Coordinates of C-alpha atoms in Angstrom, one line a residue:
X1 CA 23.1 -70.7 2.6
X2 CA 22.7 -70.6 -1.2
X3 CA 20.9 -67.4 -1.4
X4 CA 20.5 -67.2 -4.9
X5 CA 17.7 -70.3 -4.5
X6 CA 15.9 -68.8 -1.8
X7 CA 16.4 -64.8 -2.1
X8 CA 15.7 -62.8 -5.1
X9 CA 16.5 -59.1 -3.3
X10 CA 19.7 -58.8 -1.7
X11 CA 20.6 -56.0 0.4
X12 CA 24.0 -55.4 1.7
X13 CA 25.4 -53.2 4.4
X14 CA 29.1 -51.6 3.3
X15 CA 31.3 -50.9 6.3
X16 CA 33.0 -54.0 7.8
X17 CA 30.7 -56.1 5.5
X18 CA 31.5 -56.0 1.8
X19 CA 34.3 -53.4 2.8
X20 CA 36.7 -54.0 5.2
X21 CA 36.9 -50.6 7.1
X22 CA 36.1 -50.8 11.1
X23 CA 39.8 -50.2 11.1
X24 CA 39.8 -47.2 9.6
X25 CA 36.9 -46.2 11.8
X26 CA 38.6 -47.8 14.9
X27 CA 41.8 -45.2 13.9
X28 CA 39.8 -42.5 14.5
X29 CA 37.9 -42.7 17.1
X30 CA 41.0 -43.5 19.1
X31 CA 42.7 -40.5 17.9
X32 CA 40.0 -37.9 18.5
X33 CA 39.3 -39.3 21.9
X34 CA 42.9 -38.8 22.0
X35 CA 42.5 -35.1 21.1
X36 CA 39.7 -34.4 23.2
X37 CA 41.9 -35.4 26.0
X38 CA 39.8 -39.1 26.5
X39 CA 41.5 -41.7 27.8
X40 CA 39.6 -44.5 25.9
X41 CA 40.4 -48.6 24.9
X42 CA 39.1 -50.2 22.1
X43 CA 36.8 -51.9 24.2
X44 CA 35.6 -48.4 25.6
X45 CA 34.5 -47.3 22.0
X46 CA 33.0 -50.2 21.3
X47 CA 30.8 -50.9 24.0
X48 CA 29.8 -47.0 24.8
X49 CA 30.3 -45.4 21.4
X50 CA 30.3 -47.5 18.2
X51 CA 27.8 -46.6 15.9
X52 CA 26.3 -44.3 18.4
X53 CA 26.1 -40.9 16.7
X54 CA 23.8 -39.3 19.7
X55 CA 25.5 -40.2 22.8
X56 CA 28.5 -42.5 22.1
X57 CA 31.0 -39.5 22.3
X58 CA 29.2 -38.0 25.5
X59 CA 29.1 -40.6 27.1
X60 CA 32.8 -41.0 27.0
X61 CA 32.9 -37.5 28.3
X62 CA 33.1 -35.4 24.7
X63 CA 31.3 -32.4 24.6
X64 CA 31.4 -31.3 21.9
X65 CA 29.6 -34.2 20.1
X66 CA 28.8 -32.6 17.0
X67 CA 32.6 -31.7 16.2
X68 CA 33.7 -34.8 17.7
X69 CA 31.5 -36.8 15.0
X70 CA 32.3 -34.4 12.3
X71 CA 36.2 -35.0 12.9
X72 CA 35.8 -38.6 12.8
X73 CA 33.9 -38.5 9.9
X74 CA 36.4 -35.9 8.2
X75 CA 38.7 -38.4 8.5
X76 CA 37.3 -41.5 7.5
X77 CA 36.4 -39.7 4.3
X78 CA 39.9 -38.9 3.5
X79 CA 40.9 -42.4 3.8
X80 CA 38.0 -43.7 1.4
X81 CA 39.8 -44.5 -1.4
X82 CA 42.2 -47.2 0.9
X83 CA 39.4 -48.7 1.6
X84 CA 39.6 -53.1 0.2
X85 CA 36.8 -55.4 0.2
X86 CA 36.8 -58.3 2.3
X87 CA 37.8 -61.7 0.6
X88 CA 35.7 -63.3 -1.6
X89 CA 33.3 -60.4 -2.2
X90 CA 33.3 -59.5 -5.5
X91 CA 33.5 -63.4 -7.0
X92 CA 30.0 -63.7 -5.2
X93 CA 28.8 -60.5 -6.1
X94 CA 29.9 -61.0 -9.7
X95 CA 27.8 -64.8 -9.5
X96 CA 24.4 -63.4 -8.0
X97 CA 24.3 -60.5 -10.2
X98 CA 25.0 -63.1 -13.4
X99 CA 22.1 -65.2 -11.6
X100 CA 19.4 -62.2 -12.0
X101 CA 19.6 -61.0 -8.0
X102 CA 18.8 -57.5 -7.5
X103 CA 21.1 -56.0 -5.0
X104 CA 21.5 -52.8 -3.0
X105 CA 23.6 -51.2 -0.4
X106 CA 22.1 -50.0 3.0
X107 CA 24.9 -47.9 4.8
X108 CA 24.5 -45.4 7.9
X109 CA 27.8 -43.8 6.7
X110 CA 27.9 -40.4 4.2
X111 CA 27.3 -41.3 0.5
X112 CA 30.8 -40.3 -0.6
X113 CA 32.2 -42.5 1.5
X114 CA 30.3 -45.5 -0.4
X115 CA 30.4 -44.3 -3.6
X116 CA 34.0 -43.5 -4.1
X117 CA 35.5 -46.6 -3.2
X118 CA 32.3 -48.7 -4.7
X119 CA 33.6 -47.2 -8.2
X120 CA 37.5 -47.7 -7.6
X121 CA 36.5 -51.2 -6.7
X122 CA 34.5 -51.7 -9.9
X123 CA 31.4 -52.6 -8.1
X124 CA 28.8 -49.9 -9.3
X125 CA 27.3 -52.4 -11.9
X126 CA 26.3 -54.7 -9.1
X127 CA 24.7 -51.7 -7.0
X128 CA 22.1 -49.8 -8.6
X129 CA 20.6 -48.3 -5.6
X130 CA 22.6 -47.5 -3.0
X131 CA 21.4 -45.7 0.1
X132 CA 23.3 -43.3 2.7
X133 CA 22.8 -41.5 5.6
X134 CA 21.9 -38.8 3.7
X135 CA 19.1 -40.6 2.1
X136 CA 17.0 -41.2 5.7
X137 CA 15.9 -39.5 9.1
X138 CA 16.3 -42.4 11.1
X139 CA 19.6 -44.6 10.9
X140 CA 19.9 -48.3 11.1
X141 CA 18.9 -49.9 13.5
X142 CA 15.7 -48.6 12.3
X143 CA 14.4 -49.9 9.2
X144 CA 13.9 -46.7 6.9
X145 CA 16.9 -47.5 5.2
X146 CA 15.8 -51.2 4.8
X147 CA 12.4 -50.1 3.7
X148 CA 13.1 -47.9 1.3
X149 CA 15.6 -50.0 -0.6
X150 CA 12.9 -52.5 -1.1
X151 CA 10.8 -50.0 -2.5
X152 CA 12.7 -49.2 -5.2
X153 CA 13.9 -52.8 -5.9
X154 CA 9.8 -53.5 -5.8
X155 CA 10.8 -56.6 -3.3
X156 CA 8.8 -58.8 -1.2
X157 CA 9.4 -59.2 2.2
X158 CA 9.7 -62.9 1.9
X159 CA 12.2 -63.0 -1.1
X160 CA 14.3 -60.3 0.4
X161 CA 17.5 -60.7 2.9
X162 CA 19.8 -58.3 4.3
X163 CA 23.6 -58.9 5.1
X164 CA 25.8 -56.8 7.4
X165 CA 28.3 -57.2 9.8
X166 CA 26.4 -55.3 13.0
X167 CA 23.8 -55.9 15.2
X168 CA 21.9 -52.6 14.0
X169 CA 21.5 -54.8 10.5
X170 CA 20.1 -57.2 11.9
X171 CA 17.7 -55.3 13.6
X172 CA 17.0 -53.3 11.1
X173 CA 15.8 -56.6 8.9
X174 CA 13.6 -58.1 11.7
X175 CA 12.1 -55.0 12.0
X176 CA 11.4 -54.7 8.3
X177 CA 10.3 -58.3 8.9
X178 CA 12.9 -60.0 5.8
X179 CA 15.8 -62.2 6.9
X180 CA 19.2 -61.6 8.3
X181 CA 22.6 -62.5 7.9
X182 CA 25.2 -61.6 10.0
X183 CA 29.1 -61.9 8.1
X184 CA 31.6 -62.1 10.9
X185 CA 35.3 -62.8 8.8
X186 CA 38.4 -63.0 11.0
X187 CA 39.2 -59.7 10.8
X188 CA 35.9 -58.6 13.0
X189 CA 36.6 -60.5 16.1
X190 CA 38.7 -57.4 16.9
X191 CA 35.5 -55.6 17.1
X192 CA 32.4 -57.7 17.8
X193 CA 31.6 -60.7 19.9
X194 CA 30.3 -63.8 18.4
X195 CA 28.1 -64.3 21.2
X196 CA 26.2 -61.1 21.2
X197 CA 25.5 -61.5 18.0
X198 CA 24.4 -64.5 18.0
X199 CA 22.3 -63.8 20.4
X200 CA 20.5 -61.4 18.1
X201 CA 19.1 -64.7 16.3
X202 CA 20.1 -63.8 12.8
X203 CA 18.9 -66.2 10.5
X204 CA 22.0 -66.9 9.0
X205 CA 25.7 -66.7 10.9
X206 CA 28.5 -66.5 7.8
X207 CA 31.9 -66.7 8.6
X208 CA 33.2 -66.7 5.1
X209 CA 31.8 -64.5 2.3
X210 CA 31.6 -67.6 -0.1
X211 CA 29.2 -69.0 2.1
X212 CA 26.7 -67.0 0.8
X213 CA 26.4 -68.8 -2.3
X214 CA 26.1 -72.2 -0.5

């Protein structure tokens, strides 16, 4: 891949990508459904609520969506500081920084839930920007988030990639019009299907996080 010869802006997304969390966020879904008296799989979140803020939890038959995500969130919060990073992420971290890249962190979830565990992990010299849901109106997939990262990097479209683990990244970067990587480790077959992502068209598919650096 050997993005630090073709990329000088590097954007990353944080859950399930550099961090390994869509456990955590797995845990809870399951046991609020649970509360709320849903019967729900793992499949069931993932194909009618993942990552769907506005109508994943009614469509599962949660009325109360607002409480329903707040819970969830609650609770993910209290578990950031268990949060690990996946293998081989802060070795290539530590080589593009050392190479001159300019990185940041795009992430739909709360700040402190990036922050915390971004400092506990000793990362915060690599990220100097790092954006949050708080910090835009309109989450990934849209490409706010994307957007205004490059802005305050002062990147080019053409020397900028993003990396994340979801199909909302990588439509977030086409939409931006930069290129995309997907990073589907192990660990993620539990919760995404190499063939729908693939079908996205990402320009790059990374199974390891090494692979980055070629």
């Amino acid at each position: 891949m050997k993005i630090q010869h073709k990329y000088q802006y590097v954007l990353f997304d944080w859950d399930g990508c550099l961090a390994d969390t869509l456990s955590i966020w797995m845990e809870a879904y399951l046991h609020f459904y649970h509360e709320y008296g849903v019967t729900v799989t793992e499949a069931d979140v993932m194909s009618k609520s993942w990552g769907n803020w506005e109508k994943g939890p009614l469509n599962l038959g949660v009325k109360d969506n607002i409480g329903f995500i707040n819970k969830i969130s609650k609770r993910v919060i209290d578990r950031r500081l268990e949060v690990k990073l996946h293998e081989g992420v802060k070795p290539v971290l530590n080589k593009l920084f050392e190479s001159g890249k300019k990185m940041a962190i795009v992430s739909s979830s709360m700040r402190i839930q990036v922050v915390d565990p971004l400092k506990k992990l000793g990362l915060e010299k690599f990220f100097p920007i790092v954006l949050s849901a708080e910090d835009v109106v309109n989450y990934k997939p849209h490409p706010e988030v994307v957007e205004k990262a490059m802005s305050r990097l002062g990147a080019t479209n053409s020397e900028t990639i993003i990396i994340g683990d979801s199909g909302s990244d990588v439509k977030a970067g086409k939409a931006a019009y930069i290129k995309t990587a997907i990073f589907y480790p192990e660990i993620n077959h539990r919760f995404y299907s190499k063939e729908d992502l693939k079908a996205l068209n990402p320009d790059y598919f990374i199974l390891n996080f090494a692979d980055i650096l070629g």
